Amino acid sequence: PVVGPCRAAFPRWFFNRHVLEQLKLRDRVQRHAFEEIVHQYNRLLEKADLQAVLSERYQSDKYDAPRPHDGSAGS
Amino acid sequence: MADDKDVLRDVWYGRIPACFTLHQDEVTEREAEPYYLLLPRVSYLTLVTDKVKKHFLKVMRAEDVEEMWFEYEGTPLKWHYPIGVLFDLHGSNSILPWSITVHFKNFPERDLLHCLSNSVIEAHFMSSIKEADALKHKSQVVNDMQKKDHKQLWMGLQNDKFDQFWAINRKLMEYSTEDGGFRYIPFRIYQTTGERPFIQKLFRPLSAEGAVHTLGDLLREMYPAAVPQEGEEKRLLVVIHGIEPLLETPVQWLSEHLSHPDNFLHICVVPTPSD
């Protein structure tokens, strides 16, 4: 069926303002509520990764190149 | 108009909080923590998930790794749809953050396109812009641009540079005052059910008599069920960029302000949340 156009019932500023308000509300729920906690979590993740790398390196150092006094400490 | 610029900015900087977890069938050498990310609505999954890939590759053996792909509650996520469209269509009724499952094997050949480098995304993005301009200006604007302008559009999206992108994109949004709008509105209407992935037909911003066509007019012609009749309960939501614009909003204004960077108006029709 052919559908006739309906007239825009509101002036430009009205739907413009409606869209802006909706976008602000959306950002509050979806963006701002999570920004800080995601940032903090990722920092923790980086630290945990760094720790894993460091302890791995420490382990391999211990086995690859034992320092002289390590021998006496081990027995 | 200052307000209009604000709309463009808010659309560009829209984010979706997402939690990525590795699928249980993937073999790992140690446990993989989930990875959290704020996804840009206007970008593409495979363009913004380098860190996700890097994170999970750390716990996997190289021989177990094939092309990475994503899934939400059993639905493979099409990277060639903008992220915001994927979320509004599949995830908007879910609890935030959006929970996405990461896979490195069993690539669903029937559902997804391969994406082995960013140049694949760039080619897809540019072909959308060209298709949109064919509808809006019979390809005149995009063909008059130089190669470096095309590159600037892509780099603007890839590097999340609003000003860089819009310095070029504003040319694609122009029209002569005597026309009163684009030739046709580049739009796609997505639904969760149905055999077609989306609805796309020719639709003009003005009627033959010169009256303004609204979002309501577009839907009444393309998807009548999305517009409730008098006294009828609203069963479907019409969502663009995570919001419900008024049905009285002119489609020309929507096309200029609520299109994705690919210059298409992506409209999702989803069931109203039942509580």
Tab-separated table of C-alpha atoms in Angstrom:
chain	number	residue	atom	x	y	z
A	1	PRO	CA	0.000	0.000	0.000
A	2	VAL	CA	1.152	3.548	-0.720
A	3	VAL	CA	1.639	5.432	2.514
A	4	GLY	CA	1.263	9.197	2.559
A	5	PRO	CA	3.745	11.360	4.411
A	6	CYS	CA	2.834	12.689	7.818
A	7	ARG	CA	3.918	16.177	8.780
A	8	ALA	CA	6.714	16.590	11.312
A	9	ALA	CA	4.687	17.432	14.396
A	10	PHE	CA	7.574	18.964	16.338
A	11	PRO	CA	10.058	21.724	15.508
A	12	ARG	CA	13.693	20.781	14.830
A	13	TRP	CA	14.948	21.741	18.300
A	14	PHE	CA	12.436	19.391	19.918
A	15	PHE	CA	13.567	16.075	18.431
A	16	ASN	CA	17.152	17.267	18.477
A	17	ARG	CA	16.889	17.850	22.246
A	18	HIS	CA	15.126	14.514	22.692
A	19	VAL	CA	17.971	12.676	20.925
A	20	LEU	CA	20.620	14.503	22.990
A	21	GLU	CA	18.891	13.694	26.282
A	22	GLN	CA	18.541	10.034	25.310
A	23	LEU	CA	22.213	9.863	24.311
A	24	LYS	CA	23.289	11.389	27.662
A	25	LEU	CA	21.150	8.867	29.523
A	26	ARG	CA	22.579	6.020	27.430
A	27	ASP	CA	26.157	7.146	28.144
A	28	ARG	CA	25.487	7.364	31.876
A	29	VAL	CA	24.297	3.743	31.980
A	30	GLN	CA	26.616	2.178	29.414
A	31	ARG	CA	29.786	4.263	29.444
A	32	HIS	CA	30.320	6.315	32.602
A	33	ALA	CA	29.212	3.570	35.017
A	34	PHE	CA	31.967	1.249	33.721
A	35	GLU	CA	34.850	3.496	32.619
A	36	GLU	CA	36.716	3.651	35.932
A	37	ILE	CA	36.247	0.053	37.045
A	38	VAL	CA	37.351	-1.343	33.675
A	39	HIS	CA	40.444	0.873	33.842
A	40	GLN	CA	41.268	-0.332	37.379
A	41	TYR	CA	40.700	-3.981	36.467
A	42	ASN	CA	43.038	-3.712	33.491
A	43	ARG	CA	45.736	-2.173	35.704
A	44	LEU	CA	45.442	-5.122	38.083
A	45	LEU	CA	45.605	-7.514	35.155
A	46	GLU	CA	48.819	-5.852	33.941
A	47	LYS	CA	50.363	-6.098	37.413
A	48	ALA	CA	49.400	-9.770	37.700
A	49	ASP	CA	50.932	-10.452	34.282
A	50	LEU	CA	54.107	-8.633	35.256
A	51	GLN	CA	54.305	-10.660	38.451
A	52	ALA	CA	53.871	-13.893	36.485
A	53	VAL	CA	56.690	-12.900	34.117
A	54	LEU	CA	58.982	-11.888	36.973
A	55	SER	CA	58.465	-15.054	38.999
A	56	GLU	CA	58.974	-17.142	35.869
A	57	ARG	CA	62.238	-15.330	35.213
A	58	TYR	CA	63.259	-15.783	38.855
A	59	GLN	CA	62.589	-19.505	38.591
A	60	SER	CA	64.609	-19.910	35.409
A	61	ASP	CA	67.475	-17.809	36.849
A	62	LYS	CA	67.574	-20.135	39.826
A	63	TYR	CA	67.872	-23.238	37.680
A	64	ASP	CA	70.011	-21.884	34.845
A	65	ALA	CA	72.675	-20.074	36.845
A	66	PRO	CA	72.865	-21.184	40.465
A	67	ARG	CA	74.995	-18.844	42.505
A	68	PRO	CA	77.724	-20.499	44.632
A	69	HIS	CA	76.013	-20.060	47.994
A	70	ASP	CA	72.731	-21.540	46.642
A	71	GLY	CA	74.252	-24.989	46.814
A	72	SER	CA	74.856	-24.919	50.537
A	73	ALA	CA	71.448	-23.379	51.215
A	74	GLY	CA	69.686	-26.158	49.306
A	75	SER	CA	71.036	-29.155	51.241
B	1	MET	CA	24.050	24.636	15.172
B	2	ALA	CA	25.898	23.731	18.386
B	3	ASP	CA	23.350	21.097	19.404
B	4	ASP	CA	23.780	19.194	16.154
B	5	LYS	CA	27.563	18.980	16.673
B	6	ASP	CA	26.895	17.625	20.171
B	7	VAL	CA	24.754	14.850	18.688
B	8	LEU	CA	27.547	13.897	16.260
B	9	ARG	CA	30.081	13.776	19.109
B	10	ASP	CA	27.876	11.728	21.415
B	11	VAL	CA	27.163	9.280	18.603
B	12	TRP	CA	30.890	8.969	17.775
B	13	TYR	CA	32.013	8.427	21.378
B	14	GLY	CA	29.321	5.894	22.352
B	15	ARG	CA	30.777	2.920	24.244
B	16	ILE	CA	29.511	-0.521	25.310
B	17	PRO	CA	31.063	-2.249	28.335
B	18	ALA	CA	31.986	-5.806	27.368
B	19	CYS	CA	33.401	-8.818	29.197
B	20	PHE	CA	35.334	-11.276	27.017
B	21	THR	CA	35.757	-14.855	28.211
B	22	LEU	CA	37.413	-17.768	26.467
B	23	HIS	CA	35.096	-20.601	25.376
B	24	GLN	CA	35.321	-23.670	27.608
B	25	ASP	CA	36.363	-25.951	24.733
B	26	GLU	CA	39.520	-23.951	24.042
B	27	VAL	CA	42.663	-25.667	25.357
B	28	THR	CA	44.825	-23.504	27.600
B	29	GLU	CA	48.063	-24.031	29.501
B	30	ARG	CA	46.782	-22.034	32.495
B	31	GLU	CA	43.560	-20.335	33.498
B	32	ALA	CA	42.570	-17.280	31.467
B	33	GLU	CA	41.142	-14.282	33.315
B	34	PRO	CA	38.225	-12.507	31.624
B	35	TYR	CA	39.117	-9.362	29.705
B	36	TYR	CA	37.058	-6.169	30.003
B	37	LEU	CA	36.841	-3.487	27.340
B	38	LEU	CA	34.710	-0.452	26.485
B	39	LEU	CA	33.825	-1.084	22.850
B	40	PRO	CA	33.265	1.884	20.481
B	41	ARG	CA	29.745	1.539	19.077
B	42	VAL	CA	30.689	2.932	15.650
B	43	SER	CA	33.679	0.641	15.046
B	44	TYR	CA	34.093	-3.045	14.173
B	45	LEU	CA	34.801	-5.946	16.547
B	46	THR	CA	37.856	-7.204	14.706
B	47	LEU	CA	39.287	-3.667	14.531
B	48	VAL	CA	39.273	-2.970	18.280
B	49	THR	CA	40.057	-6.349	19.870
B	50	ASP	CA	43.837	-6.640	19.389
B	51	LYS	CA	44.260	-6.495	23.172
B	52	VAL	CA	41.671	-9.237	23.681
B	53	LYS	CA	43.565	-11.475	21.274
B	54	LYS	CA	46.911	-10.740	22.903
B	55	HIS	CA	45.464	-11.421	26.348
B	56	PHE	CA	44.147	-14.882	25.486
B	57	LEU	CA	47.083	-15.902	23.280
B	58	LYS	CA	49.284	-15.744	26.390
B	59	VAL	CA	47.612	-18.831	27.847
B	60	MET	CA	47.350	-20.844	24.627
B	61	ARG	CA	49.708	-22.977	22.652
B	62	ALA	CA	50.395	-21.613	19.172
B	63	GLU	CA	49.205	-24.827	17.484
B	64	ASP	CA	45.730	-24.477	19.086
B	65	VAL	CA	45.179	-20.999	17.653
B	66	GLU	CA	43.187	-20.388	14.473
B	67	GLU	CA	41.277	-17.260	13.442
B	68	MET	CA	39.674	-15.502	16.410
B	69	TRP	CA	35.879	-15.064	16.363
B	70	PHE	CA	33.198	-13.968	18.798
B	71	GLU	CA	29.843	-15.273	19.930
B	72	TYR	CA	27.024	-14.045	22.167
B	73	GLU	CA	24.682	-16.676	23.653
B	74	GLY	CA	25.204	-19.029	20.730
B	75	THR	CA	24.996	-16.360	18.005
B	76	PRO	CA	28.252	-15.773	16.085
B	77	LEU	CA	28.839	-11.984	15.942
B	78	LYS	CA	29.243	-10.624	12.409
B	79	TRP	CA	32.276	-8.332	12.508
B	80	HIS	CA	31.092	-6.533	9.360
B	81	TYR	CA	28.148	-5.031	11.291
B	82	PRO	CA	29.035	-2.034	13.477
B	83	ILE	CA	29.496	-3.017	17.151
B	84	GLY	CA	26.570	-0.831	18.266
B	85	VAL	CA	24.251	-2.646	15.847
B	86	LEU	CA	25.363	-6.064	17.172
B	87	PHE	CA	24.701	-4.977	20.740
B	88	ASP	CA	21.355	-3.261	20.087
B	89	LEU	CA	20.201	-6.270	18.082
B	90	HIS	CA	21.432	-9.174	20.227
B	91	GLY	CA	22.524	-7.860	23.600
B	92	SER	CA	20.406	-4.878	24.596
B	93	ASN	CA	18.182	-6.962	26.891
B	94	SER	CA	21.188	-8.497	28.631
B	95	ILE	CA	22.764	-7.406	31.889
B	96	LEU	CA	25.800	-5.147	31.499
B	97	PRO	CA	28.640	-5.677	30.853
B	98	TRP	CA	27.857	-7.448	27.602
B	99	SER	CA	29.215	-10.984	27.860
B	100	ILE	CA	31.067	-12.070	24.722
B	101	THR	CA	32.641	-15.501	24.226
B	102	VAL	CA	35.985	-15.752	22.414
B	103	HIS	CA	36.807	-18.672	20.116
B	104	PHE	CA	40.020	-19.691	18.362
B	105	LYS	CA	38.767	-22.814	16.601
B	106	ASN	CA	35.682	-24.174	14.755
B	107	PHE	CA	35.240	-20.978	12.709
B	108	PRO	CA	31.557	-20.846	11.630
B	109	GLU	CA	32.084	-20.624	7.866
B	110	ARG	CA	28.340	-20.372	7.147
B	111	ASP	CA	27.715	-17.411	9.450
B	112	LEU	CA	30.835	-15.265	9.383
B	113	LEU	CA	33.136	-13.636	6.859
B	114	HIS	CA	36.841	-14.152	7.364
B	115	CYS	CA	38.819	-11.181	8.591
B	116	LEU	CA	42.533	-11.847	8.540
B	117	SER	CA	43.710	-8.243	8.388
B	118	ASN	CA	42.487	-4.685	8.864
B	119	SER	CA	42.606	-4.127	5.102
B	120	VAL	CA	39.557	-6.432	4.843
B	121	ILE	CA	37.664	-4.156	7.249
B	122	GLU	CA	38.855	-1.067	5.359
B	123	ALA	CA	37.578	-2.479	2.052
B	124	HIS	CA	34.195	-3.295	3.612
B	125	PHE	CA	33.950	0.156	5.219
B	126	MET	CA	34.825	2.011	2.019
B	127	SER	CA	32.390	-0.019	-0.066
B	128	SER	CA	29.600	0.931	2.382
B	129	ILE	CA	30.496	4.611	2.072
B	130	LYS	CA	30.473	4.313	-1.719
B	131	GLU	CA	27.115	2.534	-1.696
B	132	ALA	CA	25.670	5.225	0.585
B	133	ASP	CA	26.955	8.008	-1.669
B	134	ALA	CA	25.506	6.270	-4.727
B	135	LEU	CA	22.121	6.540	-2.987
B	136	LYS	CA	22.632	10.106	-1.715
B	137	HIS	CA	24.418	11.828	-4.613
B	138	LYS	CA	24.666	9.302	-7.475
B	139	SER	CA	28.279	8.723	-6.315
B	140	GLN	CA	29.285	12.275	-7.241
B	141	VAL	CA	30.816	13.267	-3.905
B	142	VAL	CA	32.835	10.115	-3.246
B	143	ASN	CA	34.101	10.027	-6.852
B	144	ASP	CA	35.225	13.660	-6.678
B	145	MET	CA	37.290	12.931	-3.584
B	146	GLN	CA	40.975	12.176	-3.753
B	147	LYS	CA	42.568	8.935	-2.617
B	148	LYS	CA	43.943	10.705	0.455
B	149	ASP	CA	40.435	11.796	1.474
B	150	HIS	CA	39.282	8.180	1.396
B	151	LYS	CA	42.310	7.253	3.483
B	152	GLN	CA	41.494	10.020	5.959
B	153	LEU	CA	37.960	8.672	6.474
B	154	TRP	CA	39.373	5.235	7.253
B	155	MET	CA	42.207	6.491	9.460
B	156	GLY	CA	39.738	8.689	11.327
B	157	LEU	CA	37.650	5.635	12.201
B	158	GLN	CA	40.608	3.360	12.894
B	159	ASN	CA	42.297	5.836	15.235
B	160	ASP	CA	39.077	7.169	16.801
B	161	LYS	CA	39.720	10.731	15.531
B	162	PHE	CA	36.386	12.531	15.371
B	163	ASP	CA	37.710	15.799	13.837
B	164	GLN	CA	39.850	14.015	11.254
B	165	PHE	CA	36.883	11.918	10.128
B	166	TRP	CA	34.321	14.721	10.031
B	167	ALA	CA	36.645	17.091	8.143
B	168	ILE	CA	35.988	14.825	5.141
B	169	ASN	CA	32.655	13.252	6.062
B	170	ARG	CA	30.827	16.604	6.132
B	171	LYS	CA	31.206	16.709	2.332
B	172	LEU	CA	29.300	13.422	2.125
B	173	MET	CA	26.489	14.973	4.194
B	174	GLU	CA	25.924	18.013	1.967
B	175	TYR	CA	22.974	18.588	-0.379
B	176	SER	CA	21.612	21.535	-2.324
B	177	THR	CA	18.900	23.561	-0.616
B	178	GLU	CA	16.654	23.261	-3.669
B	179	ASP	CA	16.680	19.451	-3.301
B	180	GLY	CA	15.854	19.712	0.395
B	181	GLY	CA	17.724	16.502	1.153
B	182	PHE	CA	19.595	13.508	-0.255
B	183	ARG	CA	18.318	11.686	-3.324
B	184	TYR	CA	17.684	8.527	-1.287
B	185	ILE	CA	18.294	7.786	2.408
B	186	PRO	CA	20.944	5.057	2.978
B	187	PHE	CA	19.339	2.885	5.664
B	188	ARG	CA	19.148	-0.714	6.823
B	189	ILE	CA	16.512	-2.154	9.155
B	190	TYR	CA	17.642	-5.155	11.210
B	191	GLN	CA	15.448	-7.637	13.053
B	192	THR	CA	16.294	-10.586	15.271
B	193	THR	CA	13.947	-12.974	13.460
B	194	GLY	CA	13.131	-13.477	9.788
B	195	GLU	CA	14.999	-14.970	6.897
B	196	ARG	CA	16.446	-11.726	5.546
B	197	PRO	CA	19.441	-10.252	7.399
B	198	PHE	CA	18.109	-6.712	6.893
B	199	ILE	CA	15.623	-4.605	4.927
B	200	GLN	CA	17.036	-2.118	2.442
B	201	LYS	CA	14.959	-0.357	-0.234
B	202	LEU	CA	14.829	3.021	-1.946
B	203	PHE	CA	13.286	5.758	0.206
B	204	ARG	CA	13.307	9.519	-0.366
B	205	PRO	CA	13.563	12.118	2.390
B	206	LEU	CA	10.668	14.115	0.885
B	207	SER	CA	7.367	13.062	-0.625
B	208	ALA	CA	6.417	13.914	-4.232
B	209	GLU	CA	4.474	16.879	-2.796
B	210	GLY	CA	7.565	18.080	-0.933
B	211	ALA	CA	6.443	17.042	2.568
B	212	VAL	CA	9.060	15.850	5.029
B	213	HIS	CA	9.286	12.072	5.517
B	214	THR	CA	9.707	10.984	9.118
B	215	LEU	CA	11.067	7.860	10.803
B	216	GLY	CA	7.433	6.827	11.297
B	217	ASP	CA	6.775	7.141	7.541
B	218	LEU	CA	9.835	5.017	6.756
B	219	LEU	CA	8.754	2.271	9.164
B	220	ARG	CA	5.107	2.292	8.060
B	221	GLU	CA	6.318	1.553	4.545
B	222	MET	CA	9.159	-0.883	5.319
B	223	TYR	CA	8.150	-2.529	8.593
B	224	PRO	CA	4.555	-1.675	9.610
B	225	ALA	CA	4.600	-3.985	12.660
B	226	ALA	CA	7.218	-1.717	14.269
B	227	VAL	CA	4.710	1.160	14.505
B	228	PRO	CA	1.911	0.413	16.996
B	229	GLN	CA	-1.651	1.190	15.849
B	230	GLU	CA	-3.907	3.457	17.892
B	231	GLY	CA	-4.635	1.818	21.267
B	232	GLU	CA	-2.269	-1.078	20.557
B	233	GLU	CA	0.412	-2.111	23.026
B	234	LYS	CA	3.998	-1.449	21.956
B	235	ARG	CA	5.683	-4.813	21.369
B	236	LEU	CA	8.708	-3.688	19.352
B	237	LEU	CA	11.342	-1.032	20.001
B	238	VAL	CA	12.953	0.987	17.204
B	239	VAL	CA	16.550	1.547	18.279
B	240	ILE	CA	19.323	3.608	16.672
B	241	HIS	CA	22.652	3.956	18.545
B	242	GLY	CA	21.042	2.550	21.671
B	243	ILE	CA	18.260	5.146	21.838
B	244	GLU	CA	14.677	5.455	20.608
B	245	PRO	CA	14.287	8.588	18.473
B	246	LEU	CA	10.773	10.041	18.163
B	247	LEU	CA	8.849	8.616	15.198
B	248	GLU	CA	8.192	12.242	14.164
B	249	THR	CA	11.920	12.833	13.516
B	250	PRO	CA	12.600	13.624	9.818
B	251	VAL	CA	14.642	10.871	8.134
B	252	GLN	CA	16.873	13.463	6.458
B	253	TRP	CA	17.979	14.803	9.864
B	254	LEU	CA	18.463	11.242	11.147
B	255	SER	CA	20.572	10.353	8.114
B	256	GLU	CA	22.818	13.382	8.696
B	257	HIS	CA	23.197	12.942	12.448
B	258	LEU	CA	22.526	9.338	13.490
B	259	SER	CA	24.221	7.491	10.631
B	260	HIS	CA	27.257	5.335	11.392
B	261	PRO	CA	30.625	6.374	9.933
B	262	ASP	CA	29.829	4.055	6.990
B	263	ASN	CA	27.106	6.641	6.172
B	264	PHE	CA	24.228	4.194	6.685
B	265	LEU	CA	21.391	4.636	9.148
B	266	HIS	CA	21.359	1.272	10.949
B	267	ILE	CA	17.940	0.768	12.551
B	268	CYS	CA	17.334	-2.160	14.919
B	269	VAL	CA	13.802	-3.438	15.598
B	270	VAL	CA	13.855	-5.502	18.802
B	271	PRO	CA	11.219	-6.933	21.147
B	272	THR	CA	10.403	-4.772	24.187
B	273	PRO	CA	12.092	-6.163	27.299
B	274	SER	CA	9.718	-8.383	29.280
B	275	ASP	CA	10.086	-8.208	33.038
